[in-house]
């Protein structure tokens, strides 16, 4: 009989299930994976090197473009690292705003994830439902920063500006008119916080809808239950964090264990999985959306009751207001210095991590006292997760690789940096 | 990080490893510097011993200390023509590959920095290992202790040229297939070395030397007045009403 030999297959980098630009070289035995070798770097832009070449503040926008579905969480890690070295702390209201937007970002990310993962595994409808709510939350991004995705909203010392008192409304157009227009504007009568309150009251029922479509779905369970099982030991060996680690039953969440911003003051639970398979990680992420919703509700309540400054009053770091600049020479000089030279950060090094939706997003910042960072290293959760691909998919079927790529929640902006 | 174990951690490390580690704790972040020869033994102990249990290696990255605390814009002294214009200096944005600065015999440019996390004790630790030789920087690989370090070491090799001795698969990871050089080194120009374009005559993508000019918009400068002591004093003074 003729000897049957393994063959090599190329997957990506242009493949709808590759979540961007993943290229996988797989050695197959029939339809079983013998070895998988991910090739990454097709989206490498050298963000860290670019950050070394410009003043600190000018790199905040690059952080949005790393993990481009959890923008503000990336900013948060970078901004916190700068604040740590400067020894400043954002005002309480800014901390609450950051907490709230981190959670909005988490919901945005998980919606994207649940939609695209379901799409990969053959469920089209979830994607459409998930993008409906994503749109509503992106309006918050836009209302607060002017940009739907790449906000550059967090700044060292606080946030760029306070929440808008009036949520922008839709105008009449061929696409939005009559009762439809009235309906979509009904949440937008008041401030952004009113809008978010209406959203958070409504959102749990929307999560129920996604669960209705997936949680008990026979096909979904066949594709995810028992697939890509990761033991707690394996997860730790491979440096996994976030839902990948919690899905394996390790109760580890930086928001609880090493709280930053205002996470110590808000009430929420950490969901953990039992079996460590793709289905458990799905359940963990869905529950995280509900918990994020809870946190947003608490932040909205606090923010409504407590007006105040959202930026430190320290003109060496944060610019003075336009009004002050026009009145006062010194404010003018501060503004000029900040926007031409930037601020110098005292020499030292720090590692600041946040619980980004995908896992631990860390920023290792080394400063030699200059107005530009000496070294910025961004620890992307997806990079660590993807490196375990070969170990985990060996022995699985080809179709399970797609389920695994989905469950890693990969975004190549952060993997390749 | 803000947990009570951090300082205790420094004490435990000092008690266990003694002279092997140079320990410093700043802002509750503990850093231990050690020589490459001790790395494997120390790392194994840190992972396995119950006092440490650093079960996760969160991050590993390379650093090139060439040009640390060098400035392009001297703000200390003034000449008859005023302050320096900030157009000199050797920062990576200022040169192309042909005119890159040569090594100035800076001892020990390269270091590998590891961030460890103990889930049991809820604490972090930073290890820094300097490479003894700048022309051939070598550090032992940690892949047998934490397999997840595999790609991080490949990245540090790719970007800095640090060689991880014992790594099973030390290939480039982030840069292009066939890339030449280690792009994150401080003597690698910011504009890069080559650029690609599609050549309609040869009907393929070709590499050419970069055509853009290096330039720096904001010179690098170090000011000690920004240690914010002064800023705080000014804020307290309320300069607006002065």
XYZ file of C-alpha atoms in Angstrom:
659
model
C 0.000 0.000 0.000
C 1.184 3.479 -0.724
C 2.417 5.305 2.331
C 0.267 8.315 3.148
C 2.344 11.275 4.178
C 1.467 14.487 5.955
C 1.004 17.527 3.813
C 1.459 21.206 4.499
C -1.330 23.712 4.139
C -1.276 27.473 4.077
C -4.055 29.387 5.830
C -4.278 33.148 5.380
C -3.087 35.879 5.523
C -6.144 36.799 3.458
C -8.814 34.619 4.956
C -12.121 35.743 6.435
C -11.608 33.604 9.519
C -8.042 34.770 10.102
C -9.256 37.891 11.919
C -6.962 40.158 10.029
C -3.597 39.062 8.784
C -2.770 35.785 10.460
C -0.859 33.364 8.307
C -0.851 29.785 9.508
C 1.345 27.076 8.069
C -0.200 23.792 9.085
C 1.099 20.303 8.752
C -1.917 18.081 8.302
C -2.546 14.401 8.578
C -5.780 14.133 6.654
C -7.907 16.705 8.405
C -6.006 16.521 11.685
C -3.436 19.132 12.650
C 0.010 17.742 13.316
C 1.759 21.082 13.663
C 0.635 24.677 13.337
C 3.092 27.494 12.811
C 1.530 30.965 12.969
C 3.380 33.623 11.004
C 2.679 37.068 12.333
C 4.105 40.514 11.752
C 2.218 41.366 8.594
C 0.767 44.368 10.416
C 3.985 45.313 12.220
C 4.302 49.089 12.262
C 7.019 49.500 14.863
C 4.745 51.398 17.241
C 7.237 51.072 20.066
C 10.055 52.548 18.021
C 7.836 55.343 16.738
C 6.872 56.162 20.319
C 10.567 56.563 21.162
C 10.854 59.240 18.502
C 8.177 61.665 19.641
C 6.987 63.390 22.799
C 4.931 61.309 25.201
C 1.515 62.734 24.390
C 1.852 62.248 20.658
C 1.869 58.480 21.021
C -1.504 58.179 22.759
C -3.182 57.981 19.387
C -0.973 55.051 18.402
C -2.325 53.093 21.337
C -5.844 53.215 19.878
C -4.512 51.621 16.756
C -2.947 48.659 18.508
C -5.974 46.724 19.591
C -8.431 48.596 17.430
C -11.502 47.107 19.038
C -10.555 47.996 22.599
C -9.102 51.407 22.041
C -9.419 53.194 25.336
C -8.092 50.293 27.396
C -4.808 50.521 25.494
C -4.664 54.233 26.088
C -5.314 53.580 29.742
C -2.231 51.390 30.170
C 0.042 53.890 28.431
C -1.374 56.915 30.200
C -1.164 55.183 33.556
C 2.495 54.362 32.967
C 3.247 58.027 32.259
C 1.254 59.131 35.290
C 3.116 56.677 37.489
C 6.493 58.040 36.419
C 5.313 61.634 36.720
C 3.837 60.907 40.121
C 0.511 62.516 39.327
C -2.980 61.178 39.731
C -6.047 62.030 37.719
C -8.972 63.679 39.537
C -11.649 61.372 40.883
C -14.169 62.258 38.206
C -11.635 61.455 35.495
C -10.987 58.119 37.174
C -14.695 57.329 37.084
C -14.924 58.396 33.459
C -12.004 56.110 32.657
C -13.597 53.232 34.520
C -16.828 53.788 32.639
C -15.165 54.011 29.249
C -13.012 50.975 29.957
C -16.199 49.031 30.485
C -17.895 50.528 27.430
C -14.806 49.397 25.566
C -15.068 45.938 27.064
C -18.647 45.627 25.846
C -17.630 46.943 22.420
C -14.860 44.381 22.244
C -16.937 41.460 23.435
C -19.743 42.358 21.028
C -17.267 42.331 18.184
C -15.875 39.089 19.476
C -19.179 37.277 19.929
C -20.344 38.452 16.515
C -17.249 37.540 14.565
C -16.648 34.296 16.412
C -20.205 33.197 15.707
C -19.759 34.275 12.102
C -16.627 32.139 11.822
C -18.538 29.144 13.126
C -21.460 29.641 10.795
C -23.953 31.821 12.672
C -24.530 34.960 10.656
C -27.315 36.585 12.648
C -25.418 37.213 15.885
C -23.028 39.489 14.043
C -25.868 41.732 12.896
C -27.420 41.903 16.364
C -24.070 42.621 18.023
C -23.277 45.457 15.652
C -26.570 47.110 16.477
C -25.416 47.704 20.075
C -21.852 48.446 19.044
C -23.179 51.345 17.038
C -24.935 52.769 20.080
C -21.773 52.614 22.167
C -19.611 54.049 19.435
C -21.881 57.062 19.527
C -20.613 57.570 23.079
C -17.043 57.461 21.818
C -17.957 59.995 19.182
C -19.848 62.262 21.550
C -16.931 62.442 23.923
C -13.967 62.598 21.583
C -15.239 63.288 18.079
C -13.995 59.943 16.780
C -15.902 56.707 16.673
C -12.924 54.479 17.262
C -9.550 56.133 17.644
C -10.482 58.465 20.424
C -7.207 59.656 22.030
C -9.447 60.594 24.920
C -7.329 59.634 27.944
C -4.471 62.002 28.685
C -1.851 61.952 31.405
C -3.560 63.752 34.252
C -7.135 62.935 33.347
C -9.278 62.873 30.244
C -9.390 65.295 27.359
C -12.677 66.922 28.309
C -15.778 66.421 30.388
C -18.759 64.401 29.221
C -21.080 66.335 26.904
C -24.179 67.849 28.463
C -26.184 67.107 25.335
C -26.062 63.860 23.444
C -25.969 64.581 19.705
C -29.232 63.724 17.946
C -29.975 62.327 14.526
C -31.293 64.813 12.000
C -34.017 63.987 9.533
C -32.682 62.286 6.417
C -33.936 59.850 3.807
C -32.674 57.044 6.100
C -33.982 58.380 9.414
C -37.411 59.937 9.402
C -40.827 59.834 11.023
C -41.360 57.389 13.875
C -37.998 55.764 13.213
C -36.287 59.085 13.843
C -38.328 59.653 16.987
C -37.390 56.226 18.283
C -33.657 56.577 17.785
C -33.674 60.058 19.246
C -35.760 59.125 22.276
C -32.625 58.167 24.269
C -30.821 61.266 23.103
C -32.966 63.928 24.654
C -30.670 64.506 27.623
C -26.983 64.291 28.436
C -24.630 61.487 27.531
C -25.105 60.015 30.982
C -28.880 59.872 30.429
C -28.215 58.128 27.162
C -25.945 55.606 28.846
C -28.485 55.050 31.588
C -31.107 54.198 28.989
C -28.600 51.952 27.243
C -27.611 50.050 30.377
C -31.255 49.496 31.333
C -31.869 48.022 27.928
C -28.633 46.117 27.372
C -29.213 43.017 29.589
C -32.210 42.106 27.446
C -29.971 42.398 24.382
C -27.441 40.035 25.938
C -30.347 37.658 26.483
C -30.970 37.832 22.751
C -27.412 36.773 21.920
C -27.614 34.006 24.462
C -30.919 32.907 22.971
C -29.134 32.540 19.654
C -26.048 30.745 20.922
C -25.967 29.394 24.463
C -28.371 26.527 23.942
C -27.759 26.231 20.219
C -26.887 22.664 19.295
C -24.573 23.587 16.424
C -22.773 26.208 18.501
C -22.213 23.704 21.285
C -20.988 21.061 18.872
C -18.430 23.504 17.564
C -17.221 24.768 20.951
C -17.819 22.295 23.788
C -14.681 20.288 24.478
C -12.725 22.158 21.814
C -9.423 23.785 22.708
C -9.382 22.670 26.327
C -6.752 24.570 28.301
C -5.891 23.413 31.797
C -5.135 26.061 34.434
C -1.485 24.926 34.527
C -1.140 25.168 30.770
C -2.759 28.590 30.748
C -0.261 29.890 33.273
C 2.716 28.330 31.530
C 1.759 30.112 28.357
C 1.318 33.474 30.048
C -2.408 33.636 29.420
C -4.501 36.332 31.023
C -8.022 37.641 30.835
C -10.858 35.431 29.671
C -8.400 32.794 28.434
C -7.205 32.275 32.003
C -10.583 32.733 33.673
C -12.167 30.291 31.242
C -9.846 27.669 32.730
C -11.124 28.374 36.221
C -8.395 30.655 37.545
C -10.010 33.583 39.285
C -7.635 36.299 38.151
C -8.764 39.750 37.164
C -6.534 42.782 37.550
C -9.577 44.950 38.181
C -10.105 43.009 41.409
C -6.623 41.822 42.316
C -4.572 44.920 41.519
C -7.290 47.566 41.178
C -6.635 50.732 39.222
C -8.834 53.721 38.372
C -12.032 53.246 40.418
C -12.444 49.500 40.218
C -11.968 49.148 43.947
C -15.087 51.261 44.499
C -17.478 49.562 42.130
C -19.259 46.300 42.636
C -18.885 43.463 40.145
C -18.140 39.758 39.971
C -15.485 37.778 38.123
C -16.994 34.967 36.080
C -14.836 31.852 35.747
C -15.161 28.760 33.600
C -14.917 25.135 34.645
C -13.716 23.068 31.697
C -11.469 25.586 29.954
C -12.930 24.932 26.520
C -14.149 27.369 23.891
C -17.711 27.170 25.208
C -16.666 28.149 28.733
C -14.715 31.095 27.425
C -17.809 32.134 25.502
C -19.878 31.979 28.695
C -17.236 33.938 30.608
C -17.208 36.707 28.026
C -20.983 36.935 27.866
C -21.153 37.227 31.631
C -18.413 39.869 31.526
C -20.667 41.959 29.316
C -23.361 41.824 31.990
C -20.861 42.730 34.695
C -19.503 45.608 32.604
C -23.055 46.819 32.245
C -23.342 46.813 36.026
C -20.139 48.828 36.388
C -21.293 51.381 33.823
C -24.547 51.810 35.741
C -22.655 52.520 38.945
C -20.314 54.954 37.203
C -23.213 56.785 35.576
C -24.864 57.178 38.955
C -21.692 58.549 40.529
C -20.868 60.844 37.629
C -24.357 62.350 37.646
C -24.042 63.188 41.326
C -20.455 64.454 41.357
C -19.414 67.147 38.918
C -15.818 68.292 39.110
C -12.573 68.688 37.217
C -11.499 65.966 34.793
C -7.897 67.071 34.367
C -5.174 67.885 36.858
C -4.505 71.576 37.320
C -0.824 71.199 36.540
C 0.195 73.131 33.484
C 3.516 71.325 33.220
C 1.549 68.301 32.075
C -1.924 69.378 31.058
C -2.660 72.377 28.871
C -4.465 75.414 30.255
C -7.911 76.210 28.885
C -8.331 78.345 25.772
C -9.890 81.004 27.947
C -6.915 81.152 30.275
C -4.525 81.264 27.343
C -6.159 84.372 25.986
C -6.080 86.114 29.336
C -2.733 85.162 30.673
C 0.793 85.255 29.289
C 2.022 82.477 31.536
C -0.756 80.166 30.388
C 0.206 80.966 26.813
C 3.812 79.985 27.484
C 2.773 76.766 29.171
C 0.615 75.904 26.207
C 3.409 76.659 23.768
C 5.949 74.583 25.670
C 3.569 71.670 26.036
C 2.680 71.502 22.384
C 6.145 72.100 20.982
C 8.455 70.345 23.398
C 6.115 68.289 25.547
C 6.863 67.528 29.166
C 9.878 65.739 30.577
C 9.182 62.610 32.562
C 11.521 61.866 35.484
C 14.004 59.069 34.897
C 12.806 55.653 35.944
C 10.916 52.658 34.742
C 7.504 51.223 35.379
C 5.231 48.458 34.213
C 1.552 49.346 34.281
C -1.051 46.826 33.274
C -4.770 47.074 32.764
C -7.345 44.349 32.369
C -8.061 44.932 28.719
C -10.971 42.951 27.253
C -8.543 40.457 25.753
C -6.356 40.031 28.811
C -3.541 41.873 30.491
C -2.414 44.799 28.376
C 0.770 46.152 29.878
C 2.990 49.089 29.163
C 6.627 48.925 30.216
C 7.942 52.448 30.066
C 11.564 53.468 30.549
C 12.340 57.161 30.751
C 15.755 58.770 31.018
C 14.283 62.117 31.996
C 13.681 63.361 28.465
C 10.579 64.620 26.706
C 10.409 61.372 24.740
C 10.264 57.877 26.161
C 13.531 55.948 26.061
C 11.806 52.637 25.603
C 8.152 51.687 25.424
C 7.257 48.050 25.383
C 3.647 47.075 24.968
C 2.667 43.738 26.329
C -0.204 42.599 24.166
C -2.378 39.764 25.468
C -3.072 38.437 21.967
C 0.651 37.939 21.322
C 1.033 35.627 24.311
C -2.197 33.814 23.543
C -1.432 33.176 19.903
C 1.983 31.756 20.760
C 0.242 28.817 22.415
C -1.601 27.969 19.190
C 0.687 25.105 18.186
C 0.460 23.377 21.576
C -3.300 23.648 21.765
C -4.485 22.781 18.275
C -2.317 19.707 17.785
C -4.628 16.767 17.302
C -7.636 18.959 16.582
C -9.442 19.090 13.263
C -8.894 21.893 10.775
C -12.319 23.395 11.508
C -11.403 23.637 15.194
C -8.500 25.896 14.354
C -11.069 28.458 13.282
C -12.920 28.025 16.575
C -9.605 28.466 18.370
C -8.633 31.610 16.483
C -12.031 32.954 17.409
C -11.736 32.099 21.072
C -8.293 33.706 21.342
C -10.025 36.973 20.450
C -7.159 38.043 18.225
C -6.674 41.469 16.798
C -3.534 41.817 14.768
C -3.075 45.457 15.526
C -1.855 44.440 18.974
C -0.252 41.114 18.114
C 2.015 42.717 15.523
C 2.270 46.192 17.059
C 1.813 47.379 42.420
C -0.051 48.401 45.482
C -0.050 45.251 47.525
C 1.532 44.634 50.895
C 3.652 41.728 49.668
C 5.921 43.762 47.452
C 8.372 44.946 50.029
C 8.231 41.620 51.753
C 9.072 40.168 48.363
C 12.297 42.164 48.185
C 13.249 40.843 51.628
C 12.440 37.265 50.699
C 14.457 37.593 47.512
C 17.416 39.020 49.377
C 17.245 36.277 51.988
C 17.006 33.508 49.425
C 19.415 34.674 46.722
C 21.759 36.990 48.591
C 24.488 38.450 46.413
C 23.179 36.902 43.208
C 20.537 39.573 42.806
C 20.809 43.342 42.968
C 17.393 44.293 44.239
C 15.726 47.678 44.136
C 12.169 48.604 44.981
C 10.753 51.801 43.523
C 7.061 52.692 43.833
C 6.396 49.169 45.101
C 7.807 47.665 41.920
C 10.630 45.276 42.651
C 13.459 44.954 40.164
C 16.200 42.370 40.427
C 19.280 42.568 38.287
C 21.326 39.462 37.798
C 24.017 38.060 35.583
C 23.196 35.832 32.653
C 25.008 32.901 34.244
C 22.626 32.828 37.223
C 19.428 33.332 35.263
C 18.299 29.743 34.819
C 18.881 28.726 38.427
C 17.161 31.822 39.791
C 14.231 31.562 37.392
C 13.645 27.915 38.231
C 13.641 28.737 41.929
C 11.303 31.675 41.395
C 8.823 29.485 39.593
C 8.949 26.454 41.888
C 9.604 27.613 45.434
C 6.525 28.212 47.528
C 7.770 31.589 48.744
C 7.682 32.945 45.171
C 5.544 30.802 42.835
C 5.921 33.046 39.812
C 3.794 30.790 37.676
C 3.384 33.271 34.844
C 5.931 35.028 32.734
C 3.946 38.030 31.629
C 6.419 39.752 29.418
C 9.957 39.693 28.101
C 11.478 42.471 26.072
C 14.858 43.698 24.942
C 16.305 47.123 25.633
C 19.159 48.915 23.924
C 20.723 51.355 26.376
C 22.796 53.093 23.701
C 22.339 56.813 24.061
C 20.615 56.652 27.425
C 20.281 60.175 28.865
C 21.866 61.786 25.811
C 20.155 64.911 24.567
C 19.986 66.708 21.250
C 19.203 70.037 22.719
C 21.515 71.419 25.347
C 19.551 73.706 27.616
C 22.180 74.199 30.327
C 24.604 76.578 28.698
C 24.048 79.537 26.447
C 26.514 80.902 23.877
C 26.727 84.298 22.262
C 24.331 83.097 19.571
C 21.728 81.898 22.073
C 20.744 78.408 23.027
C 21.588 75.407 20.935
C 19.234 75.034 17.991
C 18.537 71.424 18.740
C 19.609 70.252 15.315
C 22.587 68.165 16.330
C 22.693 64.839 18.016
C 22.523 61.226 17.113
C 18.975 60.172 17.829
C 17.640 57.500 15.532
C 15.431 59.894 13.649
C 18.439 61.863 12.403
C 20.507 59.472 10.339
C 20.122 56.994 7.571
C 21.691 53.585 7.379
C 24.888 54.747 5.678
C 25.668 57.390 8.280
C 24.529 55.491 11.356
C 26.659 56.071 14.424
C 29.166 53.386 15.167
C 29.345 51.788 18.554
C 30.990 54.105 21.018
C 32.211 51.243 23.172
C 29.397 51.690 25.610
C 29.771 48.773 27.953
C 26.765 46.478 28.020
C 24.213 48.044 25.731
C 21.686 45.277 25.591
C 19.490 43.918 28.316
C 16.620 41.520 28.449
C 13.857 42.504 30.857
C 11.439 39.931 32.191
C 8.206 40.610 34.044
C 6.968 37.818 36.253
C 3.611 37.453 37.916
C 2.698 35.300 40.875
C -1.007 34.583 40.903
C -0.842 32.906 44.310
C 0.959 35.785 46.034
C -0.491 38.495 43.790
C 2.833 40.164 43.158
C 5.069 41.068 40.273
C 8.816 40.993 39.799
C 11.056 42.461 37.145
C 14.305 40.728 36.237
C 16.945 42.451 34.178
C 19.841 40.627 32.600
C 22.520 42.590 30.789
C 24.327 40.941 27.909
C 28.053 40.937 28.461
C 29.080 41.216 24.851
C 27.615 43.954 22.664
C 28.677 42.474 19.373
C 27.136 39.116 20.199
C 24.566 39.619 22.961
C 23.639 36.269 24.461
C 21.200 35.434 27.255
C 20.057 31.965 28.292
C 16.597 31.084 27.060
C 13.773 30.640 29.560
C 11.678 28.443 27.282
C 12.188 25.344 29.411
C 10.875 27.151 32.486
C 7.998 29.117 30.980
C 7.158 27.829 27.482
C 5.118 30.980 26.840
C 8.317 33.021 26.626
C 9.025 31.458 23.238
C 7.597 34.249 21.086
C 8.740 37.019 23.391
C 12.314 35.803 22.977
C 11.860 35.547 19.241
C 10.631 39.123 19.268
C 13.610 40.361 21.281
C 15.918 38.481 18.914
C 14.198 39.939 15.895
C 14.122 43.530 17.085
C 17.362 43.714 19.089
C 19.470 40.809 17.925
C 19.720 39.326 21.391
C 20.456 35.644 21.080
C 18.653 33.359 23.482
C 20.862 30.380 24.105
C 18.840 27.173 24.133
C 15.787 28.550 22.345
C 14.278 25.786 20.202
C 13.205 27.952 17.283
C 14.925 31.336 17.216
C 13.502 32.803 14.002
C 12.447 36.325 13.172
C 8.848 36.941 14.071
C 7.630 40.484 13.451
C 9.755 41.739 10.596
C 9.495 40.758 6.963
C 10.815 37.500 5.545
C 14.441 38.173 4.677
C 14.727 41.383 6.696
C 18.258 42.609 7.343
C 19.237 44.186 10.661
C 17.569 44.560 14.034
C 15.216 47.501 13.729
C 14.722 48.509 17.376
C 18.419 49.020 18.036
C 19.131 52.666 18.687
C 21.639 52.758 15.843
C 19.038 51.555 13.364
C 17.583 54.562 11.539
C 13.972 55.440 12.168
C 13.324 55.809 8.445
C 14.528 52.257 7.948
C 16.871 50.905 5.396
C 14.884 49.773 2.391
C 11.492 50.496 0.930
C 9.339 48.342 -1.287
C 7.257 49.113 -4.329
C 5.662 47.255 -7.165
C 7.774 47.426 -10.290
C 5.545 47.185 -13.377
C 8.451 46.228 -15.631
C 9.709 43.340 -13.559
C 6.123 42.588 -12.528
C 7.018 42.006 -8.908
C 7.574 43.870 -5.658
C 11.135 45.147 -5.426
C 13.282 46.506 -2.603
C 15.088 49.827 -2.978
C 17.105 52.021 -0.613
C 14.812 54.425 1.260
C 14.155 57.668 -0.531
C 12.872 59.753 2.389
C 15.084 62.136 4.337
C 15.529 61.581 8.064
C 14.136 64.423 10.142
C 13.217 65.206 13.712
C 10.398 67.579 14.534
C 10.910 67.821 18.274
C 14.466 67.557 19.590
C 15.072 65.304 22.511
C 15.820 67.234 25.667
C 16.120 66.517 29.365
C 14.863 69.027 31.875
C 15.034 68.503 35.554
C 12.573 71.275 36.310
C 9.820 68.996 35.147
C 10.146 66.734 38.133
C 6.939 68.504 39.041
C 8.189 69.792 42.364
C 8.249 73.204 40.809
C 4.909 72.667 39.153
C 3.339 71.788 42.460
C 4.885 74.822 44.084
C 3.568 76.984 41.281
C 0.116 75.513 41.596
C 0.158 76.167 45.320
C 1.342 79.681 44.661
C -1.632 80.208 42.332
C 0.276 82.171 39.720
C -2.872 83.354 38.043
C -3.584 85.795 40.814
C -0.011 86.949 41.221
